Short mmCIF file of C-alpha atoms in Angstrom, two decimals:
data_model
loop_
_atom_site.label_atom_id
_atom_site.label_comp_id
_atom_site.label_asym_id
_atom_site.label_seq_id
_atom_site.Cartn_x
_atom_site.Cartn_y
_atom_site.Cartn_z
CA UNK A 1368 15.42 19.10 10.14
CA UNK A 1369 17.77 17.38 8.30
CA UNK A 1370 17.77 13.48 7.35
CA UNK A 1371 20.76 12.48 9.52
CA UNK A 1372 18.97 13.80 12.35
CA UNK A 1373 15.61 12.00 12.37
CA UNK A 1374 14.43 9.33 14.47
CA UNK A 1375 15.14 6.18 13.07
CA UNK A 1376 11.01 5.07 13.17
CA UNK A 1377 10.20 8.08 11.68
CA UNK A 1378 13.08 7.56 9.13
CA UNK A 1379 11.56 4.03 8.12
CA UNK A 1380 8.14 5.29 8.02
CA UNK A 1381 9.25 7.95 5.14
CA UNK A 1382 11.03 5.29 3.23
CA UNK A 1383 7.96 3.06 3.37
CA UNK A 1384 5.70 6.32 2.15
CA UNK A 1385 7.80 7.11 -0.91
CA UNK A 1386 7.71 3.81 -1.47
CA UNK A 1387 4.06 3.85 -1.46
CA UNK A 1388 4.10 6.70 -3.38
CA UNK A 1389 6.12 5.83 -6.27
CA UNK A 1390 3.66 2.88 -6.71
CA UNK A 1391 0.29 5.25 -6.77
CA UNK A 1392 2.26 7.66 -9.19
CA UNK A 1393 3.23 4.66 -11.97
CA UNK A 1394 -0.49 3.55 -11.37
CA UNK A 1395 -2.10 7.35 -11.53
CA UNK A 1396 -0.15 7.03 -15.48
CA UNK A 1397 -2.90 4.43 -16.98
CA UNK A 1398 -6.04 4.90 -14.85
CA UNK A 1399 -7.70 3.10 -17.22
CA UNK A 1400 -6.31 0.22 -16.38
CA UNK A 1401 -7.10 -0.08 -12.69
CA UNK A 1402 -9.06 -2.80 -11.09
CA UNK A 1403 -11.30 -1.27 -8.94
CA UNK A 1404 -13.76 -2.69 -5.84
CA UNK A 1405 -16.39 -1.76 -3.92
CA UNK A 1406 -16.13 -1.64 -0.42
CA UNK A 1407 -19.69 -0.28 0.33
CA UNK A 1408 -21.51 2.76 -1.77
CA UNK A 1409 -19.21 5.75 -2.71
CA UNK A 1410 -16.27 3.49 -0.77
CA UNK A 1411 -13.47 1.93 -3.00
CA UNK A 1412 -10.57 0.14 -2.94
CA UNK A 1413 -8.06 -0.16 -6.21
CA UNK A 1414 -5.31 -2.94 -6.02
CA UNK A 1415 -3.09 0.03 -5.98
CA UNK A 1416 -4.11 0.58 -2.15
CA UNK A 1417 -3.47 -2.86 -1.72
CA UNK A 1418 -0.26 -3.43 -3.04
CA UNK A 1419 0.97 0.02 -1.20
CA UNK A 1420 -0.09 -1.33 1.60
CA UNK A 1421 1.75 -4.50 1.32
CA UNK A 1422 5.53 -3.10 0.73
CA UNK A 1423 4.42 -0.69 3.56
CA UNK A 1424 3.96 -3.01 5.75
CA UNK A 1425 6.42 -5.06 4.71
CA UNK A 1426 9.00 -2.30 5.26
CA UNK A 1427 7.89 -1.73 8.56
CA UNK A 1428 8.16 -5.05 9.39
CA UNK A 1429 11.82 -5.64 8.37
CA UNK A 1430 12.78 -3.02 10.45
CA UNK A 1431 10.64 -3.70 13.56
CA UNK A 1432 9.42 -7.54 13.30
CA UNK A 1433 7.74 -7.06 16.49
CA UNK A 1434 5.40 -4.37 16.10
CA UNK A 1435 1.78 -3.93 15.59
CA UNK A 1436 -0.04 -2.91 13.08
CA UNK A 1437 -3.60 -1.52 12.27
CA UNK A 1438 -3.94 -0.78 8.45
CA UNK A 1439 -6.96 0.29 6.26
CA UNK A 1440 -7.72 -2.46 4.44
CA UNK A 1441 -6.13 -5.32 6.57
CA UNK A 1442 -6.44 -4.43 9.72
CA UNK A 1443 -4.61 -6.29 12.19
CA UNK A 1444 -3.68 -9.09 9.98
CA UNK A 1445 -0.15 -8.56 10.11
CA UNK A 1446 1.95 -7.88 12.81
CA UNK A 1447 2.16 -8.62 16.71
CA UNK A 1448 -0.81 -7.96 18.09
CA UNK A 1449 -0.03 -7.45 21.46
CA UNK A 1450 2.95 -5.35 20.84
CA UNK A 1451 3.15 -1.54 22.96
CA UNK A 1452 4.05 0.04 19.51
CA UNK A 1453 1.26 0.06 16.71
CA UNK A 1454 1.85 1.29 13.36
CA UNK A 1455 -1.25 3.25 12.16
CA UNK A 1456 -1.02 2.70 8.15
CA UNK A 1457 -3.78 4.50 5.15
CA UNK A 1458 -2.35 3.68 2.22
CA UNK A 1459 -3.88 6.02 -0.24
CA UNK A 1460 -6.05 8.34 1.74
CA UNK A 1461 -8.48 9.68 -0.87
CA UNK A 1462 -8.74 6.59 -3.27
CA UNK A 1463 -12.11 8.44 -4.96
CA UNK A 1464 -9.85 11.26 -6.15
CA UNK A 1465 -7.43 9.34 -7.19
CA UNK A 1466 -9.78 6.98 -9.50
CA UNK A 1467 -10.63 10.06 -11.19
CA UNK A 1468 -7.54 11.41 -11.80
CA UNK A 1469 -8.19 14.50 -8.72
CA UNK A 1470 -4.29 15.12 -7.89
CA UNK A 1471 -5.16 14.90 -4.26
CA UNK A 1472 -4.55 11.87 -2.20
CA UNK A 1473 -1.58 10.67 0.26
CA UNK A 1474 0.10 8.15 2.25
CA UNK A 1475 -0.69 8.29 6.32
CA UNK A 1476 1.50 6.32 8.29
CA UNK A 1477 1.61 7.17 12.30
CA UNK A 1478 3.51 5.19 14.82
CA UNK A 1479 1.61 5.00 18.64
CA UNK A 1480 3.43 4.04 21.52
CA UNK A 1481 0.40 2.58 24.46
CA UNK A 1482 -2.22 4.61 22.69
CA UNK A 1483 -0.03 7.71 22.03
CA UNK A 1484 1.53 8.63 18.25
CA UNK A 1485 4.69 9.33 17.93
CA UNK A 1486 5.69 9.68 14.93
CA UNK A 1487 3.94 10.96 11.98
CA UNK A 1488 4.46 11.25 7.55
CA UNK A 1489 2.24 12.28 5.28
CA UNK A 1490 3.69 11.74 1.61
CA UNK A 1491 1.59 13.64 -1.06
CA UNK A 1492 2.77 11.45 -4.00
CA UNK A 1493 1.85 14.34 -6.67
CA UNK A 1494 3.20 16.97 -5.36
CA UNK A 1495 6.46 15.38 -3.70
CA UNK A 1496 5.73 17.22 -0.36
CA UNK A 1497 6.27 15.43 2.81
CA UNK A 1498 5.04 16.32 5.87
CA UNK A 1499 6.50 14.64 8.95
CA UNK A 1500 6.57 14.63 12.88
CA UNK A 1501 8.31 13.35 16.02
CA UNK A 1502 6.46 13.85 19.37
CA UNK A 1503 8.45 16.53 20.98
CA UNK A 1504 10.57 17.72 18.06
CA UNK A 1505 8.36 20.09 15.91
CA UNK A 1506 6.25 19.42 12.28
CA UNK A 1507 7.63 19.89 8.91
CA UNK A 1508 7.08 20.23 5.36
CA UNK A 1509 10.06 18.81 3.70
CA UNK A 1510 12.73 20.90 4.97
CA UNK A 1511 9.79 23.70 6.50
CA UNK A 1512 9.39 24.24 9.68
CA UNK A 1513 5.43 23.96 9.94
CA UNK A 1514 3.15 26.76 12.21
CA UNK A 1515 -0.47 27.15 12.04
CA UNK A 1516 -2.10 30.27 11.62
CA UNK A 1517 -2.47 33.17 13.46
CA UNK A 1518 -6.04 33.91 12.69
CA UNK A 1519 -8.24 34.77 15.69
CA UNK A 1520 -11.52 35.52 14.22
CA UNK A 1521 -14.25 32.91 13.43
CA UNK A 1522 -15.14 35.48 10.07
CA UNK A 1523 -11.95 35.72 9.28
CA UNK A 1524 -11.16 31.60 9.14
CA UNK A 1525 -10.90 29.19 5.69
CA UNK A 1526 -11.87 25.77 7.29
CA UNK A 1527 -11.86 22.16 5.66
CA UNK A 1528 -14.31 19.49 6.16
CA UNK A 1529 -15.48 16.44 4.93
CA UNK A 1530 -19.03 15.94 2.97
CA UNK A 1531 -21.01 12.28 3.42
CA UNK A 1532 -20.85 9.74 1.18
CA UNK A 1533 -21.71 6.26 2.91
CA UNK A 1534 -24.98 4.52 3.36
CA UNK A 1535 -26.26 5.36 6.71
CA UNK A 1536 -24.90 8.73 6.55
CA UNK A 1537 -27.19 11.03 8.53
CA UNK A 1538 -27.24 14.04 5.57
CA UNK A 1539 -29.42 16.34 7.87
CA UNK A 1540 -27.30 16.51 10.58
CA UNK A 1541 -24.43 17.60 8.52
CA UNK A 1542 -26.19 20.30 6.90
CA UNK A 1543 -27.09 21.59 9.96
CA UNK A 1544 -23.39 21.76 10.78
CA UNK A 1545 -22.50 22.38 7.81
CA UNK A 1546 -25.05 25.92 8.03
CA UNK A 1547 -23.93 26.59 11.17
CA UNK A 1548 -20.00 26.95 10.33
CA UNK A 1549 -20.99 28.78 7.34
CA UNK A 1550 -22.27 31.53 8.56
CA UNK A 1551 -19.70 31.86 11.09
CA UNK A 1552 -16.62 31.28 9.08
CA UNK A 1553 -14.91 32.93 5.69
CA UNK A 1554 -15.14 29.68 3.41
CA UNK A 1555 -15.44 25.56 3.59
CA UNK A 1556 -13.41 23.75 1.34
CA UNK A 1557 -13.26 20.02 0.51
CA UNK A 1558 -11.04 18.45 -1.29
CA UNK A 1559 -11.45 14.91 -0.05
CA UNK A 1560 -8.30 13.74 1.82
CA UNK A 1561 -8.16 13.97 5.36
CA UNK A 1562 -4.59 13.22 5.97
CA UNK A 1563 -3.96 16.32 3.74
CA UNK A 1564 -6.72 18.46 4.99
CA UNK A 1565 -5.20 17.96 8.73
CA UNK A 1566 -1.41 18.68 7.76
CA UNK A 1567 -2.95 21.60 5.64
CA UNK A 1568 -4.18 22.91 9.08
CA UNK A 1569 -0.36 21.86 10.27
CA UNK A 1570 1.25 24.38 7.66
CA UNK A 1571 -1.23 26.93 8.28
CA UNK A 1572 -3.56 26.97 4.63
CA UNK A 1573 -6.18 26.20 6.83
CA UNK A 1574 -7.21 27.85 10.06
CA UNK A 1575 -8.89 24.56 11.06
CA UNK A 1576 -10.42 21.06 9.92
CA UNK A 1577 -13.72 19.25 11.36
CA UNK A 1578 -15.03 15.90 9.75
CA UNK A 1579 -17.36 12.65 11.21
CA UNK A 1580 -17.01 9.30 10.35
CA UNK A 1581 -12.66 9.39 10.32
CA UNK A 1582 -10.99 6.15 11.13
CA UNK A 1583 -7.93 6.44 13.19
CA UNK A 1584 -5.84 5.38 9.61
CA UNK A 1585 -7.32 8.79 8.62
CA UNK A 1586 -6.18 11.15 11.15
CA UNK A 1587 -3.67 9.37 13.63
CA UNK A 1588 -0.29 10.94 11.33
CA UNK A 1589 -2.11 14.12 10.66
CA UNK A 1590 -3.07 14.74 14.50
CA UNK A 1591 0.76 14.71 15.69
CA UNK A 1592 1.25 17.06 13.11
CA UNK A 1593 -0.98 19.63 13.88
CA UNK A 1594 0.08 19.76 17.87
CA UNK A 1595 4.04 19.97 16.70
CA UNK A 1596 2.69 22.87 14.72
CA UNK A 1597 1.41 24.69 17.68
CA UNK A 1598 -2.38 23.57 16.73
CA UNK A 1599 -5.29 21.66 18.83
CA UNK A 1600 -7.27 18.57 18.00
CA UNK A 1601 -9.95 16.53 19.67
CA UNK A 1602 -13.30 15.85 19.55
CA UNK A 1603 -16.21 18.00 19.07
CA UNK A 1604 -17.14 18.81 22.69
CA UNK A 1605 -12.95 19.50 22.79
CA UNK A 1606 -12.10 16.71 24.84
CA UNK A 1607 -8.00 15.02 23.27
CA UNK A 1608 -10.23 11.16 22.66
CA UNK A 1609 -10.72 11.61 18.98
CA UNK A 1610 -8.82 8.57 17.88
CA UNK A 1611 -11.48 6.41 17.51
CA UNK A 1612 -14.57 8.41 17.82
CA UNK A 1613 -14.90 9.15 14.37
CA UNK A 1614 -15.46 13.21 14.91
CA UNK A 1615 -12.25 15.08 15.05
CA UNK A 1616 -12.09 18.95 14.80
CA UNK A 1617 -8.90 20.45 14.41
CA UNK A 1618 -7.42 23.59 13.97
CA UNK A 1619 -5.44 26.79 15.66
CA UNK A 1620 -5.81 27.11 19.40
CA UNK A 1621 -8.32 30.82 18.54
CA UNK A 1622 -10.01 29.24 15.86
CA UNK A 1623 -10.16 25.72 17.26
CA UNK A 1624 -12.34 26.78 20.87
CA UNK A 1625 -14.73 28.69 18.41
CA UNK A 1626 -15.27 26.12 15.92
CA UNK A 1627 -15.43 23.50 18.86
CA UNK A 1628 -18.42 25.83 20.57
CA UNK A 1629 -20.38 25.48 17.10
CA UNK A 1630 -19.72 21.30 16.93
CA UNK A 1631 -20.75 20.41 20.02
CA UNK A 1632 -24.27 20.20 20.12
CA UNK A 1633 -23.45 17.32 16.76
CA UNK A 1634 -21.30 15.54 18.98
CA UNK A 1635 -21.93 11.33 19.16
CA UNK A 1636 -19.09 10.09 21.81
CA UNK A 1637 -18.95 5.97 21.12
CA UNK A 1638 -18.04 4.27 23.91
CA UNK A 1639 -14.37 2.54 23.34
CA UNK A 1640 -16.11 -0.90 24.63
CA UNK A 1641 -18.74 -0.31 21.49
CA UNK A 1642 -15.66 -0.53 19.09
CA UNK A 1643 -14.51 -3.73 17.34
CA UNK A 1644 -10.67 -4.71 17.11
CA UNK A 1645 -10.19 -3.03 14.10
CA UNK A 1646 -10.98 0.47 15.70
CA UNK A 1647 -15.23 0.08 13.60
CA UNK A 1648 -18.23 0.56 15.51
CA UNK A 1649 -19.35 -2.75 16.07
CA UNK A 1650 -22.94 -3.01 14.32
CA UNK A 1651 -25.30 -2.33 17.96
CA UNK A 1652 -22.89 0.69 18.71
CA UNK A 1653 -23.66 1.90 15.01
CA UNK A 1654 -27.44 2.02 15.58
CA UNK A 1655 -27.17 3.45 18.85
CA UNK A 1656 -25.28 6.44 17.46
CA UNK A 1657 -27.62 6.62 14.40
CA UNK A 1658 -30.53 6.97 17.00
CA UNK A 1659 -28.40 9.49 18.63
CA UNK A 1660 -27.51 11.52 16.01
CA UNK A 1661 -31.30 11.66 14.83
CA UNK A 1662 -32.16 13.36 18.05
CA UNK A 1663 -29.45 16.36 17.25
CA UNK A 1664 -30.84 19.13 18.04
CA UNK A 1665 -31.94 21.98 15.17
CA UNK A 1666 -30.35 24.82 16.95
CA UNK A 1667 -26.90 25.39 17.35
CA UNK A 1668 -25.97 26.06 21.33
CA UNK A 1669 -22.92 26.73 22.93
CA UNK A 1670 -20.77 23.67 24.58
CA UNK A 1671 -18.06 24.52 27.04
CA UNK A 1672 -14.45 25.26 26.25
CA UNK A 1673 -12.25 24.63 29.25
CA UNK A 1674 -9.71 27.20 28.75
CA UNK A 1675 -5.62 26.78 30.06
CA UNK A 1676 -2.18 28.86 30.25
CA UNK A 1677 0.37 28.20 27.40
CA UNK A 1678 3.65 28.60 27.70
CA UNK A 1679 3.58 32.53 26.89
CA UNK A 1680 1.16 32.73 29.39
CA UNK A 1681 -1.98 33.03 26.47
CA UNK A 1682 -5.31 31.85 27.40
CA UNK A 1683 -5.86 28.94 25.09
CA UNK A 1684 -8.81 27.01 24.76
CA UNK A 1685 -8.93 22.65 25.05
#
């Protein structure tokens, strides 16, 4: 797809990511020099984030004064908060890599229309590659034309995931999911961006992607990408609300209905009403799902997959 034919959002979003980009790659020359905070244990936040966020924001703004937005680390500061079109905005999606000089980390910028996205860009600042999406119109790596895989088997499948790292973290439960994918599955990798992990699953490196704890500033660009690509995503019992239920598994439709029959005895649904404006569990849905979680059972069983017709008449699983 070439530049003259992009939609004009989706052509402001990519000048706001490279943007953003150029910014993290001047900063990623004198590490040493960062200021760094802490937003909570193993959770940071460099003034690098913050002043990519700004100009994003600020470019997004110029162009389209009177839309929403819903960023990392301001939330809903900025913009009109009762506007139908929401800009979804990570500025540096893997900010512990990045401290330490790990060359993976990106820009996530999605664009929702009532609820839905859009339009999608991932910008991977060190590698120059650009993923992007408009609903309806097909993924793409730079000038690439992005498919998933074709893999069908479970044993067959590389998958990506994310490890915990926050207080409150319930490490037991994810080793028991963690066990039960990996004996089921080829190999787990985790690099520690999940923007990158999901548009890895777009251009097919990955067969899928499954991580808790996601905000929607985490997987909102990545998610359009993967369906233009011809892949699935929801939540673990396969149901499309993933947005802001912090579980999202992703991956090709074969690979996806297996992976989704391991997850969904780990599942931990939160209620939309339980979530704060800024997309959080507010702090009673948090201990709900905590006690939830601690009841998961030690046994992996199988959830249901509903299964559908595609287009070529395949049985593919939701």
């Amino acid at each position: 797809m070439t530049q003259a034919s992009l939609h004009p959002m989706l052509n402001v979003a990519i000048k706001a990511a490279r943007a953003a980009g150029s910014i993290i790659n001047r900063a990623s020359l004198d590490l040493d020099i960062l200021k760094i905070n802490s937003k909570s244990p193993n959770d940071f936040v460099t003034e690098v984030d913050q002043a990519a966020e700004q100009l994003i924001i600020e470019t997004l703004l110029q162009a389209y004064p009177d839309h929403g937005i819903l960023a990392e680390e301001s939330g809903r500061e900025h913009g009109n908060k009762t506007s139908e079109f929401q800009w979804i905005i990570d500025p540096l999606d893997g900010t512990t890599n990045f401290i330490h000089g790990f060359p993976v980390y990106a820009v996530s910028i999605a664009l929702a229309h009532r609820g839905v996205v859009q339009q999608a860009v991932v910008y991977d600042p060190t590698r120059n590659d650009l993923f992007y999406a408009t609903k309806g119109r097909g993924a793409y790596l730079n000038d690439r034309r992005l498919r998933v895989s074709r893999r069908t088997r479970m044993s067959d499948a590389l998958i990506g995931t994310g490890f915990p790292f926050r207080r409150g973290d319930n490490f037991k439960r994810y080793l028991k999911m963690f066990e039960a994918v990996m004996q089921e599955c080829a190999g787990l990798r985790r690099p520690g961006a999940a923007a990158l992990d999901l548009c890895y699953v777009a251009a097919g490196y990955y067969d899928a992607f499954f991580e808790t704890g996601l905000h929607p500033w985490d997987v909102a660009a990545g998610s359009l990408i993967i369906a233009e690509a011809g892949g699935l995503v929801g939540n673990f019992t396969g149901e499309a609300d993933f947005l802001h239920q912090r579980e999202i598994v992703a991956g090709n439709p074969r690979i996806y209905g297996q992976l989704v029959q391991i997850l969904a005895p780990y599942t931990r649904v939160i209620k939309q009403e339980d979530l704060d404006e800024d997309g959080k569990p507010a702090d009673d849905a948090s201990a709900a799902v905590a006690k939830k979680v601690a009841a998961a059972p030690a046994e992996r069983k199988r959830g249901p997959v509903r299964i559908k017709k595609t287009d070529k008449g395949d049985d593919a699983p939701v």
